[in-house]
């Protein structure tokens, strides 16, 4: 139901958006505020202008989620996974996105996503725009590091 609410005005391929939501708690609990992680995948081969839609979609999704959950969303972490070519990279730099250490390309920007035009209510939106290489190779690097730490701990335990 939430995905339908978020994507009601969008053209969806195969009747399913490439989006995932994670909540820090039960978003239906009226006594608590929650944080949300949104991961959205964009097709490869899109023009830079189409990739920049992820930034507009963040604000739209923040407003819709906040309305849907009666303003109990306090922060959003948004991961737009796109193809980053030079024209889109220039756009990210122009829009004050900062590079983040990665084996691929990741750019970050924190901003306010205002919930409506009449008030000053907003949600803090931590926005990460990243390429597919960053997702795959950074995960591989984390997994490799974790396995090496485990191996070292096992070796220490076996020598003791």
Short mmCIF file of C-alpha atoms in Angstrom, two decimals:
data_model
loop_
_atom_site.label_atom_id
_atom_site.label_comp_id
_atom_site.label_asym_id
_atom_site.label_seq_id
_atom_site.Cartn_x
_atom_site.Cartn_y
_atom_site.Cartn_z
CA UNK A 1 0.00 0.00 0.00
CA UNK A 2 2.85 2.39 0.83
CA UNK A 3 4.61 1.74 -2.49
CA UNK A 4 1.33 2.35 -4.34
CA UNK A 5 0.92 5.63 -2.46
CA UNK A 6 4.47 6.74 -3.28
CA UNK A 7 4.32 5.83 -6.96
CA UNK A 8 0.68 6.56 -7.84
CA UNK A 9 1.50 9.22 -10.46
CA UNK A 10 4.56 7.48 -11.93
CA UNK A 11 4.99 5.21 -14.92
CA UNK A 12 6.13 1.87 -13.51
CA UNK A 13 7.79 -0.86 -15.59
CA UNK A 14 6.17 -4.27 -15.10
CA UNK A 15 3.81 -2.88 -12.43
CA UNK A 16 6.63 -2.76 -9.88
CA UNK A 17 8.89 0.13 -8.97
CA UNK A 18 12.57 -0.40 -8.24
CA UNK A 19 12.29 0.90 -4.69
CA UNK A 20 12.72 -0.53 -1.20
CA UNK A 21 11.79 1.01 2.16
CA UNK A 22 13.19 0.22 5.62
CA UNK A 23 11.78 1.75 8.82
CA UNK A 24 13.61 2.14 12.15
CA UNK A 25 10.45 1.10 14.00
CA UNK A 26 6.77 0.48 13.44
CA UNK A 27 5.61 3.44 11.32
CA UNK A 28 2.01 2.71 12.32
CA UNK A 29 2.76 3.30 16.03
CA UNK A 30 1.26 6.76 16.63
CA UNK A 31 3.42 7.25 19.74
CA UNK A 32 6.80 7.21 18.02
CA UNK A 33 8.67 8.94 15.24
CA UNK A 34 10.68 6.82 12.82
CA UNK A 35 13.56 7.11 10.40
CA UNK A 36 13.25 5.70 6.89
CA UNK A 37 15.80 4.33 4.44
CA UNK A 38 14.75 4.47 0.81
CA UNK A 39 16.75 2.64 -1.85
CA UNK A 40 15.84 3.34 -5.44
CA UNK A 41 17.40 1.82 -8.55
CA UNK A 42 17.39 3.56 -11.92
CA UNK A 43 17.87 1.73 -15.21
CA UNK A 44 21.23 1.88 -16.91
CA UNK A 45 21.43 4.01 -20.04
CA UNK A 46 19.25 6.89 -18.83
CA UNK A 47 20.12 10.46 -19.78
CA UNK A 48 21.57 12.65 -16.99
CA UNK A 49 18.30 14.59 -16.84
CA UNK A 50 16.41 11.36 -16.19
CA UNK A 51 18.90 10.30 -13.50
CA UNK A 52 18.45 13.63 -11.73
CA UNK A 53 14.79 12.67 -11.27
CA UNK A 54 15.90 10.70 -8.19
CA UNK A 55 16.55 14.00 -6.43
CA UNK A 56 13.06 15.32 -7.18
CA UNK A 57 11.53 11.96 -6.27
CA UNK A 58 13.18 12.16 -2.85
CA UNK A 59 11.26 15.32 -1.95
CA UNK A 60 8.04 13.93 -3.37
CA UNK A 61 8.47 10.65 -1.51
CA UNK A 62 9.32 12.47 1.74
CA UNK A 63 6.10 14.48 1.49
CA UNK A 64 3.96 11.47 0.62
CA UNK A 65 5.49 9.29 3.35
CA UNK A 66 5.06 12.02 5.94
CA UNK A 67 1.44 12.54 4.98
CA UNK A 68 0.77 8.79 4.85
CA UNK A 69 2.23 8.31 8.34
CA UNK A 70 0.75 11.52 9.79
CA UNK A 71 4.10 13.36 10.04
CA UNK A 72 5.84 10.68 12.14
CA UNK A 73 8.84 10.47 9.77
CA UNK A 74 11.73 12.41 11.31
CA UNK A 75 14.64 11.61 9.00
CA UNK A 76 15.15 9.94 5.66
CA UNK A 77 18.25 8.29 4.25
CA UNK A 78 17.87 8.11 0.51
CA UNK A 79 20.07 6.01 -1.77
CA UNK A 80 19.61 6.68 -5.47
CA UNK A 81 21.53 4.07 -7.44
CA UNK A 82 22.14 5.36 -10.95
CA UNK A 83 24.60 5.42 -13.80
CA UNK A 84 26.91 8.38 -13.18
CA UNK A 85 28.39 9.73 -16.40
CA UNK A 86 30.33 13.00 -16.74
CA UNK A 87 27.30 15.25 -17.43
CA UNK A 88 25.47 13.87 -14.38
CA UNK A 89 28.64 14.10 -12.29
CA UNK A 90 28.88 17.79 -13.20
CA UNK A 91 25.26 18.24 -12.17
CA UNK A 92 25.96 16.64 -8.77
CA UNK A 93 28.96 18.91 -8.23
CA UNK A 94 26.95 21.97 -9.29
CA UNK A 95 24.25 20.97 -6.78
CA UNK A 96 26.84 20.83 -3.96
CA UNK A 97 26.92 17.08 -3.54
CA UNK A 98 30.18 16.01 -1.88
CA UNK A 99 32.13 12.90 -2.89
CA UNK A 100 32.28 10.05 -0.37
CA UNK A 101 35.10 7.50 -0.23
CA UNK A 102 34.19 4.51 -2.36
CA UNK A 103 35.53 2.11 -4.95
CA UNK A 104 32.85 3.53 -7.24
CA UNK A 105 31.22 6.95 -7.23
CA UNK A 106 29.14 8.12 -4.28
CA UNK A 107 27.99 11.69 -3.68
CA UNK A 108 26.26 12.94 -0.53
CA UNK A 109 24.17 15.92 0.46
CA UNK A 110 22.01 16.59 3.52
CA UNK A 111 19.05 18.85 2.97
CA UNK A 112 15.63 19.80 4.22
CA UNK A 113 12.66 18.35 2.36
CA UNK A 114 9.77 20.71 3.12
CA UNK A 115 6.46 18.95 3.62
CA UNK A 116 4.23 21.65 2.15
CA UNK A 117 4.42 25.15 0.70
CA UNK A 118 2.52 26.84 3.54
CA UNK A 119 4.54 25.78 6.59
CA UNK A 120 8.13 25.46 7.68
CA UNK A 121 7.80 21.74 8.54
CA UNK A 122 10.47 19.58 6.95
CA UNK A 123 12.17 16.20 7.08
CA UNK A 124 15.96 15.92 7.11
CA UNK A 125 16.92 14.05 3.95
CA UNK A 126 20.38 12.48 3.82
CA UNK A 127 20.82 11.87 0.11
CA UNK A 128 23.37 9.50 -1.41
CA UNK A 129 23.63 9.24 -5.17
CA UNK A 130 25.78 6.28 -6.14
CA UNK A 131 26.69 4.20 -9.13
CA UNK A 132 26.29 0.45 -9.46
CA UNK A 133 30.03 -0.10 -9.16
CA UNK A 134 29.99 1.46 -5.68
CA UNK A 135 27.23 -0.88 -4.54
CA UNK A 136 28.96 -4.03 -5.75
CA UNK A 137 32.63 -3.28 -5.11
CA UNK A 138 32.11 -1.56 -1.74
CA UNK A 139 30.06 -4.56 -0.57
CA UNK A 140 32.83 -6.89 -1.75
CA UNK A 141 35.43 -4.83 0.13
CA UNK A 142 33.36 -4.83 3.34
CA UNK A 143 32.77 -8.58 3.11
CA UNK A 144 36.46 -9.25 2.47
CA UNK A 145 37.49 -7.06 5.41
CA UNK A 146 34.98 -8.77 7.70
CA UNK A 147 36.20 -12.23 6.67
CA UNK A 148 39.82 -11.22 7.25
CA UNK A 149 38.98 -9.97 10.75
CA UNK A 150 37.19 -13.23 11.52
CA UNK A 151 40.13 -15.29 10.23
CA UNK A 152 42.57 -13.29 12.35
CA UNK A 153 40.41 -13.78 15.43
CA UNK A 154 40.16 -17.52 14.80
CA UNK A 155 43.94 -17.72 14.38
CA UNK A 156 44.47 -15.84 17.66
CA UNK A 157 42.00 -18.14 19.44
CA UNK A 158 43.64 -21.28 18.06
CA UNK A 159 47.16 -20.20 19.13
CA UNK A 160 45.94 -19.39 22.65
#
